[in-house]
Each structure stands twice: as C-alpha cells, then as structure tokens.
XYZ file of C-alpha atoms in Angstrom:
555
model
C 93.224 -31.697 31.360
C 92.616 -28.505 33.422
C 94.915 -27.030 35.891
C 93.315 -24.691 38.557
C 94.560 -21.079 38.701
C 93.457 -19.101 41.699
C 94.238 -15.553 40.361
C 93.292 -15.704 36.800
C 92.179 -11.972 36.390
C 95.323 -10.007 35.781
C 97.155 -12.062 38.698
C 95.024 -10.268 41.170
C 93.577 -12.148 43.929
C 90.976 -9.390 44.927
C 89.968 -8.975 41.203
C 89.654 -12.739 40.561
C 87.565 -12.956 43.882
C 85.266 -10.316 42.623
C 84.719 -12.244 39.433
C 84.384 -15.526 41.172
C 81.519 -13.917 43.332
C 79.384 -13.183 40.319
C 77.526 -16.713 40.521
C 76.720 -16.457 43.978
C 75.807 -12.828 43.640
C 73.506 -13.747 40.791
C 71.867 -16.490 43.302
C 71.525 -14.006 46.124
C 69.964 -11.340 44.109
C 67.485 -13.680 42.158
C 66.386 -15.346 45.391
C 66.756 -12.490 48.141
C 66.131 -9.458 45.874
C 63.952 -10.429 43.151
C 62.207 -13.489 44.913
C 62.759 -15.878 41.711
C 62.042 -19.459 42.511
C 65.239 -21.408 43.707
C 64.956 -23.725 40.846
C 64.935 -20.843 38.285
C 67.723 -18.891 40.345
C 70.005 -22.050 40.659
C 69.789 -22.582 36.819
C 70.803 -18.915 35.997
C 73.558 -18.950 38.733
C 74.732 -22.132 37.089
C 75.098 -20.532 33.823
C 76.925 -17.700 35.173
C 79.332 -20.159 36.950
C 80.007 -21.868 33.625
C 80.607 -18.685 31.756
C 83.113 -17.400 34.581
C 84.713 -20.737 34.566
C 85.208 -20.871 30.851
C 86.046 -17.120 30.048
C 87.797 -15.844 33.203
C 89.330 -19.093 34.302
C 90.160 -20.549 30.912
C 88.464 -24.031 31.871
C 87.679 -26.026 28.607
C 84.107 -26.129 27.885
C 83.999 -29.836 28.150
C 85.618 -30.114 31.567
C 83.243 -27.287 32.858
C 80.190 -29.111 31.594
C 81.472 -32.419 32.946
C 82.101 -30.949 36.462
C 78.404 -29.701 36.426
C 77.074 -33.072 35.445
C 79.051 -34.877 38.328
C 77.695 -32.263 40.815
C 74.277 -32.920 39.344
C 74.473 -36.694 39.799
C 76.124 -36.440 43.298
C 72.960 -34.190 44.168
C 70.651 -37.067 43.185
C 72.861 -39.686 44.823
C 73.406 -39.866 47.763
C 71.731 -36.592 48.600
C 68.191 -36.775 47.285
C 68.220 -40.489 47.432
C 68.127 -39.973 51.194
C 65.621 -37.173 51.159
C 63.260 -39.208 48.928
C 63.369 -42.001 51.357
C 63.050 -40.161 54.468
C 59.983 -38.068 53.001
C 58.295 -41.238 51.647
C 58.587 -42.873 55.329
C 56.945 -39.806 56.510
C 54.152 -39.547 54.105
C 53.505 -43.368 54.493
C 52.848 -42.751 58.150
C 50.470 -39.862 57.104
C 48.698 -41.549 54.374
C 47.791 -44.450 56.821
C 46.707 -42.117 59.841
C 49.475 -43.312 62.280
C 50.932 -39.786 62.238
C 47.637 -38.294 63.202
C 47.701 -40.793 66.166
C 51.311 -39.436 67.075
C 50.087 -35.874 66.840
C 47.212 -36.516 69.215
C 49.243 -38.131 71.556
C 52.002 -35.420 71.617
C 49.242 -32.740 72.150
C 47.874 -34.673 75.318
C 51.185 -34.717 77.076
C 50.474 -31.217 78.574
C 47.539 -28.563 78.605
C 50.165 -25.739 79.114
C 51.036 -24.028 75.818
C 54.345 -22.963 77.229
C 55.208 -26.719 77.633
C 53.392 -27.559 74.403
C 55.765 -25.240 72.491
C 58.690 -27.142 73.842
C 57.502 -30.459 72.984
C 56.070 -29.837 69.575
C 58.224 -27.047 68.059
C 61.451 -28.132 69.634
C 61.402 -31.977 70.527
C 59.100 -33.392 68.043
C 60.269 -30.903 65.156
C 63.750 -32.180 65.702
C 62.550 -35.683 65.204
C 60.835 -34.609 61.779
C 64.002 -32.660 60.905
C 66.123 -35.622 61.632
C 63.800 -37.846 59.198
C 62.875 -35.588 56.542
C 64.217 -32.065 57.001
C 63.759 -29.717 54.047
C 60.813 -27.470 55.537
C 58.759 -30.564 56.783
C 59.419 -29.770 60.533
C 58.070 -25.973 60.059
C 54.937 -26.922 58.222
C 54.283 -29.920 60.369
C 54.710 -28.406 63.784
C 53.157 -25.150 62.862
C 49.927 -27.078 61.891
C 50.235 -29.063 65.073
C 50.472 -25.928 67.444
C 47.322 -24.144 65.820
C 45.466 -27.386 66.341
C 46.560 -27.108 69.942
C 45.168 -23.554 70.097
C 47.862 -21.288 69.223
C 47.416 -18.320 67.139
C 48.450 -18.858 63.593
C 51.293 -16.138 63.525
C 52.389 -17.358 66.980
C 52.620 -20.929 65.749
C 54.555 -20.264 62.521
C 56.959 -18.136 64.608
C 57.413 -20.826 67.116
C 58.021 -23.569 64.432
C 60.752 -21.469 62.715
C 62.491 -20.797 65.953
C 62.361 -24.367 67.072
C 63.749 -25.401 63.686
C 67.518 -24.387 64.516
C 69.523 -26.898 66.623
C 68.544 -29.932 64.677
C 69.057 -28.771 61.202
C 72.794 -29.515 60.643
C 71.938 -33.174 61.121
C 68.394 -33.038 59.249
C 67.235 -35.563 56.967
C 69.634 -38.121 58.194
C 72.441 -36.031 58.330
C 72.176 -35.029 54.556
C 73.780 -31.432 55.081
C 76.936 -33.128 56.908
C 77.127 -35.891 54.261
C 77.233 -33.399 51.433
C 79.706 -31.331 53.135
C 82.163 -34.462 53.667
C 81.690 -35.392 49.894
C 82.707 -31.722 48.771
C 85.589 -31.214 51.106
C 86.860 -34.677 51.365
C 86.875 -34.367 55.136
C 85.654 -37.579 57.154
C 81.914 -37.677 57.789
C 82.379 -38.685 61.361
C 85.012 -35.733 62.076
C 82.566 -33.441 60.690
C 79.619 -34.795 62.645
C 81.695 -34.840 65.815
C 82.776 -31.089 65.267
C 79.122 -29.807 64.537
C 78.189 -31.917 67.657
C 80.508 -29.620 69.679
C 78.771 -26.484 68.388
C 74.980 -26.797 67.912
C 74.445 -28.433 71.322
C 75.194 -25.258 72.766
C 72.278 -23.641 70.679
C 70.117 -26.467 71.943
C 70.305 -25.423 75.539
C 68.801 -21.944 74.861
C 66.233 -22.751 72.203
C 63.571 -23.894 74.643
C 63.906 -20.961 76.855
C 63.539 -18.834 73.793
C 60.334 -20.620 72.703
C 58.742 -20.245 76.308
C 59.851 -16.557 76.215
C 58.117 -15.981 73.038
C 54.871 -17.705 74.361
C 54.547 -15.991 77.680
C 57.596 -13.620 78.179
C 59.276 -13.370 81.627
C 56.434 -15.044 83.441
C 56.590 -18.102 81.248
C 60.401 -18.380 81.971
C 59.790 -18.007 85.696
C 57.160 -20.650 85.862
C 58.460 -22.960 83.125
C 62.163 -22.847 83.242
C 62.446 -26.573 84.588
C 60.941 -27.931 81.442
C 63.166 -25.773 79.257
C 66.215 -26.664 81.305
C 65.417 -30.443 81.111
C 64.503 -30.539 77.419
C 67.245 -28.263 76.107
C 69.902 -30.355 78.264
C 68.574 -33.782 77.406
C 68.827 -32.724 73.757
C 72.137 -31.110 73.693
C 73.667 -33.941 75.879
C 72.478 -36.631 73.532
C 72.981 -34.615 70.080
C 76.700 -34.461 71.371
C 77.056 -38.087 72.536
C 75.396 -39.506 69.263
C 77.451 -37.190 66.940
C 80.701 -38.308 68.584
C 80.235 -41.906 69.553
C 76.928 -43.500 68.138
C 75.952 -42.417 64.594
C 76.029 -38.972 62.661
C 72.911 -40.226 60.546
C 70.749 -40.838 64.044
C 71.746 -37.838 65.914
C 68.674 -35.929 65.760
C 66.318 -38.932 65.990
C 68.087 -40.112 69.248
C 68.388 -36.686 70.678
C 64.833 -35.819 70.037
C 63.363 -39.055 71.531
C 65.404 -38.520 74.585
C 64.443 -34.968 75.035
C 60.820 -36.002 74.738
C 61.189 -38.781 77.385
C 62.890 -36.425 79.654
C 60.099 -33.773 79.378
C 57.640 -36.492 79.803
C 59.332 -37.889 82.981
C 59.647 -34.365 84.316
C 55.769 -33.548 83.800
C 55.035 -36.760 85.952
C 56.646 -35.130 88.935
C 56.313 -31.495 88.109
C 53.822 -28.990 86.741
C 53.952 -25.214 86.533
C 52.265 -23.329 89.189
C 49.813 -21.866 86.748
C 48.491 -23.275 83.535
C 48.484 -21.013 80.371
C 46.228 -22.746 77.742
C 43.523 -24.260 79.971
C 40.227 -23.588 78.677
C 38.016 -21.269 80.337
C 34.328 -20.915 79.757
C 34.605 -23.392 76.831
C 37.240 -21.365 75.010
C 40.935 -22.117 74.761
C 43.488 -19.314 75.975
C 45.227 -17.826 72.997
C 48.788 -17.696 74.283
C 50.704 -14.832 73.017
C 48.035 -13.447 70.551
C 47.514 -9.817 70.735
C 43.675 -9.870 70.499
C 40.728 -12.614 70.394
C 40.289 -14.230 67.278
C 36.576 -15.901 67.448
C 36.894 -17.709 64.170
C 40.056 -19.558 65.166
C 39.141 -20.109 68.760
C 35.768 -21.741 67.350
C 37.911 -24.098 65.185
C 40.205 -24.969 68.092
C 37.219 -25.948 70.186
C 36.280 -28.408 67.304
C 39.557 -29.929 66.960
C 39.830 -33.700 66.891
C 39.407 -35.111 70.612
C 39.947 -38.661 69.678
C 41.020 -41.032 72.242
C 43.522 -43.315 70.525
C 43.875 -46.940 72.022
C 47.437 -47.929 73.219
C 47.886 -50.464 70.419
C 47.422 -47.459 67.714
C 49.758 -45.433 69.820
C 52.492 -48.255 69.766
C 51.948 -48.914 66.163
C 52.419 -44.980 65.413
C 55.802 -45.255 67.010
C 56.787 -48.504 65.167
C 58.374 -46.678 62.072
C 60.733 -44.691 64.536
C 61.927 -47.930 66.371
C 62.711 -49.709 62.932
C 64.793 -46.570 61.734
C 66.652 -46.555 64.981
C 67.180 -50.420 64.973
C 68.235 -50.613 61.276
C 70.797 -47.638 61.452
C 72.208 -48.912 64.716
C 72.826 -52.265 63.133
C 74.343 -50.765 60.088
C 77.014 -49.189 62.169
C 77.910 -52.579 63.937
C 81.483 -53.800 62.720
C 80.660 -56.977 60.517
C 77.429 -55.546 59.257
C 79.066 -52.193 58.345
C 81.991 -54.112 56.598
C 79.705 -56.205 54.614
C 77.626 -53.022 53.557
C 80.933 -51.296 52.526
C 81.782 -54.114 50.068
C 78.669 -53.095 47.912
C 80.240 -49.722 47.061
C 82.672 -48.728 44.390
C 84.436 -45.574 43.482
C 85.524 -44.252 39.882
C 86.920 -41.227 38.144
C 84.162 -39.084 36.611
C 84.413 -40.111 32.779
C 86.453 -37.531 30.678
C 87.060 -35.371 33.900
C 90.534 -34.494 34.354
C 91.466 -31.556 36.940
C 94.565 -30.808 38.924
C 95.334 -28.195 41.520
C 97.744 -25.507 41.141
C 100.510 -27.935 42.052
C 99.537 -30.434 39.443
C 98.132 -32.874 41.939
C 94.809 -34.623 40.834
C 91.616 -33.047 42.631
C 90.029 -35.746 44.653
C 86.538 -34.284 43.839
C 86.622 -35.969 40.416
C 86.287 -39.285 42.139
C 82.708 -40.548 42.552
C 81.890 -42.731 45.163
C 78.746 -45.172 44.712
C 77.905 -46.911 47.998
C 74.552 -48.227 47.141
C 74.295 -50.647 50.045
C 75.733 -48.514 52.971
C 74.134 -45.196 52.178
C 71.609 -43.705 54.482
C 69.085 -43.616 51.690
C 68.874 -47.171 50.949
C 68.757 -48.025 54.644
C 65.901 -45.466 55.060
C 64.039 -47.456 52.013
C 64.767 -50.498 53.928
C 63.140 -49.123 56.832
C 60.014 -48.007 54.850
C 59.439 -51.487 53.504
C 59.868 -53.020 57.068
C 57.468 -50.427 58.373
C 54.854 -51.254 55.733
C 55.270 -55.077 56.676
C 54.922 -54.544 60.358
C 51.932 -52.206 59.979
C 50.447 -54.405 57.138
C 50.242 -51.550 54.714
C 48.829 -52.553 51.385
C 51.496 -52.532 48.396
C 49.092 -50.215 46.643
C 49.426 -47.643 49.487
C 53.155 -48.174 49.601
C 53.941 -47.564 46.066
C 51.190 -45.060 45.534
C 52.693 -43.055 48.557
C 56.215 -43.239 46.740
C 54.891 -42.005 43.465
C 53.084 -39.094 45.231
C 56.347 -38.323 47.266
C 58.459 -38.043 43.918
C 55.765 -35.622 42.474
C 55.999 -33.594 45.732
C 59.607 -33.251 45.759
C 59.998 -32.690 41.953
C 60.808 -29.118 42.189
C 63.335 -29.674 45.020
C 64.855 -32.512 42.887
C 65.561 -30.134 40.182
C 66.749 -27.430 42.705
C 69.167 -29.476 44.636
C 70.613 -30.989 41.472
C 71.078 -27.538 39.953
C 72.742 -26.081 43.230
C 75.236 -29.238 43.233
C 76.044 -28.621 39.608
C 76.852 -24.980 40.428
C 78.945 -25.909 43.519
C 80.950 -28.489 41.593
C 81.646 -25.939 38.595
C 82.698 -23.389 41.072
C 84.820 -25.735 43.172
C 86.567 -27.601 40.289
C 87.253 -24.467 38.230
C 88.865 -23.002 41.648
C 86.276 -20.087 42.043
C 85.784 -21.093 45.431
C 89.273 -21.545 46.294
C 89.897 -17.974 44.950
C 87.342 -16.802 47.334
C 88.503 -18.668 50.373
C 92.081 -17.578 49.728
C 90.920 -13.888 49.776
C 88.750 -14.299 52.772
C 91.468 -15.990 54.540
C 93.450 -12.639 54.342
C 91.444 -11.879 57.632
C 93.798 -14.436 59.315
C 92.503 -15.991 62.677
C 89.839 -13.443 62.587
C 87.952 -15.489 60.010
C 86.994 -17.956 62.608
C 84.665 -15.201 63.826
C 83.275 -14.691 60.224
C 82.960 -18.412 59.285
C 79.489 -18.897 60.870
C 78.190 -15.886 59.159
C 79.048 -17.201 55.698
C 76.904 -20.403 56.596
C 74.254 -18.361 57.897
C 74.109 -16.065 54.709
C 74.019 -19.023 52.405
C 71.095 -20.741 54.212
C 69.278 -17.437 54.470
C 69.423 -17.205 50.875
C 68.971 -20.722 49.666
C 66.653 -22.142 52.450
C 68.933 -25.192 52.959
C 71.720 -25.931 55.195
C 72.869 -28.582 52.417
C 72.803 -26.099 49.813
C 74.741 -23.669 51.885
C 77.113 -26.381 52.773
C 77.362 -27.204 48.932
C 78.089 -23.530 47.942
C 80.602 -22.602 50.783
C 82.065 -25.882 52.140
C 85.152 -25.813 50.062
C 85.551 -22.224 50.430
C 85.667 -22.767 54.147
C 88.353 -25.223 53.974
C 90.321 -23.297 51.712
C 90.357 -20.239 54.035
C 91.043 -22.451 56.997
C 94.063 -23.818 55.468
C 95.537 -20.573 54.367
C 94.909 -19.227 57.787
C 96.198 -22.132 59.665
C 92.903 -23.115 61.523
C 91.399 -26.524 61.467
C 89.565 -27.336 58.228
C 87.010 -29.350 60.049
C 86.414 -26.594 62.613
C 85.365 -23.900 59.707
C 83.769 -26.372 57.564
C 81.399 -27.515 60.576
C 81.098 -23.964 61.278
C 79.548 -23.351 58.029
C 76.783 -25.781 58.755
C 76.399 -24.611 62.540
C 76.060 -20.984 61.650
C 73.862 -22.084 58.669
C 71.063 -23.365 61.055
C 70.534 -20.120 62.233
C 69.657 -18.509 58.881
C 66.892 -21.281 58.357
C 64.309 -19.346 60.107
C 64.705 -16.164 58.157
C 65.269 -17.719 54.777
C 62.385 -16.801 52.146
C 61.586 -20.326 51.574
C 60.944 -21.457 55.051
C 59.121 -18.226 55.852
C 56.659 -19.002 52.932
C 56.401 -22.577 54.156
C 55.691 -21.330 57.658
C 53.075 -18.868 56.427
C 51.245 -21.174 54.084
C 51.023 -23.948 56.645
C 48.961 -21.919 58.936
C 46.884 -19.856 56.325
C 48.875 -16.686 56.475
C 50.393 -16.565 52.872
C 51.548 -13.143 52.122
C 52.416 -12.319 55.669
C 55.980 -13.620 55.409
C 57.128 -10.035 56.248
C 55.646 -10.109 59.506
C 57.075 -13.583 60.453
C 60.477 -12.327 59.489
C 60.248 -9.404 61.679
C 59.110 -11.671 64.729
C 62.049 -13.901 64.237
C 65.025 -12.070 62.872
C 66.218 -10.914 66.353
C 66.571 -14.285 67.582
C 68.327 -15.293 64.373
C 71.091 -12.770 64.915
C 71.417 -13.224 68.608
C 72.039 -16.838 68.378
C 74.456 -16.091 65.340
C 76.484 -13.866 67.526
C 76.732 -16.508 70.041
C 77.904 -19.180 67.447
C 80.286 -16.753 66.075
C 81.944 -16.211 69.349
C 81.852 -19.902 70.128
C 83.703 -20.827 67.031
C 86.295 -18.170 67.292
C 87.065 -19.377 70.885
C 87.504 -22.988 69.640
C 89.973 -21.700 67.106
C 92.093 -20.314 70.069
C 93.613 -21.969 73.042
C 90.591 -21.189 75.082
C 88.275 -23.982 73.597
C 90.790 -25.676 71.247
C 90.094 -28.982 73.182
C 86.670 -28.992 71.569
C 88.379 -29.298 67.929
C 87.902 -32.693 66.267
C 90.974 -34.039 64.258
C 94.261 -32.557 63.190
C 94.457 -28.806 62.377
C-alpha cells in the first residue's frame, strides 16, 4: 500500500512543488523548446515522473508502475477507442468519395470568401472536430479553403483560428470524458460547465475570421453572417451541453449553425462580393500579392455538379450518428447499455490519500456497451450498410486508420500513464495545493494553465489529463467549485490549440507550407492571447457573486 504525501521534500510545500513540476518541465522543454516528437517527449517525461514518485515521494516501485499501466489502458479505453472509431467513420466517407461531395456542396453555398471562411473554418470545421478532432479539422478545412481560392497561408491561419470553440467537445467529447475519469466529477456536470464558457467564444470567432479575411470592410458588410452563425452555434452548444448530450454537442451545434447561415443566405447577401472571379481569375482574399501558380490551380479546381441523391448520401453518416447517440440517451436504452459495464479495482494497485481513504482513481470502469467509441463503431457499420460499402473497403479503411493513428495511440497512452503516475503519487496534488495559495485569484489563472497545457501538447485531452486533478485540488483548497476550474482547464485549453507546434505543423503541411510554422504562429498568436484574456475574466467572474449563477453543481 502507498499513502500519499503532499510535502515529501523536507516538509516544504514549495520545495515539493518544484520537484513535482519536473516531469511537466521535461515535457515542456522537449516539446516546446527542443521540438522533440510528442511520442518521445511523453515517454521521457513518464520516466521522470516515475523517478520523482519513487525517489522523492517514496512510492513503491510496483505501485508506481501499476499506476502507469492503469493510465495507459485508460488512454486506450475509452479515449482512443472513441478516437479510432470517429476517425474511421471519417476515413470511410473519404475513401468512398462522399466526403468530396460534401466538400463541394459546402463550397457552393456562397461565392463570397468571407462567408466561406465562416462556413468552412468555423461551422464545418466544428462538425469535423465533433466527429474526429485531433488535428483533423485543421487539415481538412485548410485544404477546402485553398480549393475555394484562398491563399495557402491565409487558409491555414483561418483553419487554426476556427478550430477553437468546438475543441472542448471534440471527438465525441473525449476531452471532457477524460477529465471526468481523472477527477471523478460527473461528465454531465463538466459538459454543462464547459457549455457555460465556450459558447461565449463561439459568438466572437466568426467575426475574427471575417476580419482576418477582409478587415473592417468585411465586418461592415458581413456582420449578419457572423452574428447568425456565431449565435446559432453558441446557443445550441449551450443547450446540447446542458440538456441533450455532451457527446453530440459539437455535431448538433455545427449543423444548426450551418442551417442558420444557409437560411440567412436565402434572404440576404453582402453588398459586395469578395472572391467573385474577375477576368477568369479568382480574387485572392487577404493575399499580400498575386500568386499565379496558385490562382491557376484554383481555376482548375473540381467543378463537378453533384446530383441531389449523392448529396443526400453524403449526409447519411451524420444523420445516423445523431440518431444513434440520441437513442442511446433515451431512458430505457441508456439503462440497458449501462448493464453491459463493470468496474473493478486495478489489480495490485492500493493507494490511499493523506487521510487514509482509498483513492477512487484506482477503480477502472469498463463500459463497453455504452461508451461513445462503441456507439461510433455501430454508426460506422450502419453507414456502410446504408451506403452499400463493400466489406473489403470497410475493413481495409479500418486497418489504414489504425496505421494512421499509430503514433497518436502511443502518445496518448504515454501521456495518460504520465498523468496517472503524477496523480496517484500526489505530484499533481502538491502542485495544486501550492497554486491554491493564490486563493480566489487562482480562478483567473485556471484557464491559463489549460492554455499552456494545450499549447505544449497540442491536445485538450492531454492537457486535461495532465492538469485536471491539479485544478480540482487547487479549487478545493481555495474554496472554489472544482467543476468550475476543471471545466476552465478545458475551456482555456481550446485557445492554446492554434499556437501548439503540432497543430501549426498540421496546418502548414496541409497547404504545402511546411517550414513556415513560425509565420503561421505570428499570424494567430494575438488572437489566442486576446481570447484567453476574455476566458480568464469570464471564469473569474463565474467564481464570484457576479456570475456564480452560471456554475454547475455544488461548490
């Protein structure tokens, strides 16, 4: 048995916090400073965490290793189980050509590049984030924008900025599911709390996108599209997170936002169209100079007119996903699926907190029937049946998806192993108690911690795994709602994604600008910081009597 100690270094909380920070410092330096691959950086940081747990915290070697194995398995199930299923469904639609149909359909909704930026980078990107996440929205929307006539650098920047508000609910709400599993806070409470924070971002993101494309002129001429799209997404994100389904939040919000924008375009259009072709050449919105090679490529882009039946077929996977997840939330069905789960203490792992009480994180929940990953696999097979996709394509795509995600699988399992070692040895509790010394002011810093985690790791899920329990420990010691600060970690984290090295690399590579990540960073960092400041103020106000009515659950 191991009993946690929060101040093992000379009885000093500060000295213990310095030592406890070493694994995270290792991760930050390797990823952010030396630009080592996330898979390698995570493995090295895990070794450091094990050494700190064993040497500084006197955790038995066996207990430390068992903590790491539980974290790694939790990383695969349910987290990677969801990711693999979601990316497989997307790859299935791509391999059969239905995603191309959907891409062309979205592009034909408007000829104005300012409106296209909102539709593609914001609304459609949110749909891809809700289904797959993990960099897929940036890559997909950046390529779509280039195909619509945007300069590559502008397309990548728009894709990065647009991939903010939906991130906390990405990949069928994996970040929130991870956060709930590590902090022992209810998934629905965390989802609802995040749904009281990120919708505020959603209102402003479309305005930023239009401003990036066409400055103040664009805002004067296209503000109705930004307002309608942003409000529609924000309202439905909040409603879904509170009342419908945490897992379906981004999918529902993005589809409603798309429908709202399309409805607006039937009765309104900007007075001047930016992006209409003149003399056979598309306008390069926001480009500093003409790019003849790119403009020629845009002129040759696919102009296939898709029949209505193909467009309907392209929408089938998303209709199935919404239907399956909605049915899974119905009372009798939800209860039936819950019977297929079980929970058990991790074999050999015996950890108590400083008061001698068993730590709940040593209990592993295996809910194979009700987990979002299994439901997503069901959606994939139903999609294959509905679209008559051959079994060879179905299983071949699944195999290629596993190969595609192999590095991510290793990385996520390593990061979760690191998180569990730090959590069960009490390293994160030490850091939380020290940070809680800031008292009520820590609410202002809470989103910054999440932002830093995503900026370094590139993943809101990883940031929640690293800092979720730290936020809860700090909240309890400072007398603030643990649900509020745990959610703030995720909500603040979404704003670090656009400046993370991994996502910058994805955006640059998608549009053929590999090596230009520094230029992309400089074009988006100010928006990341501005929105982070707004989120920090919002969370702080939610921790006070001014906006405490927005806090979910008990303090």
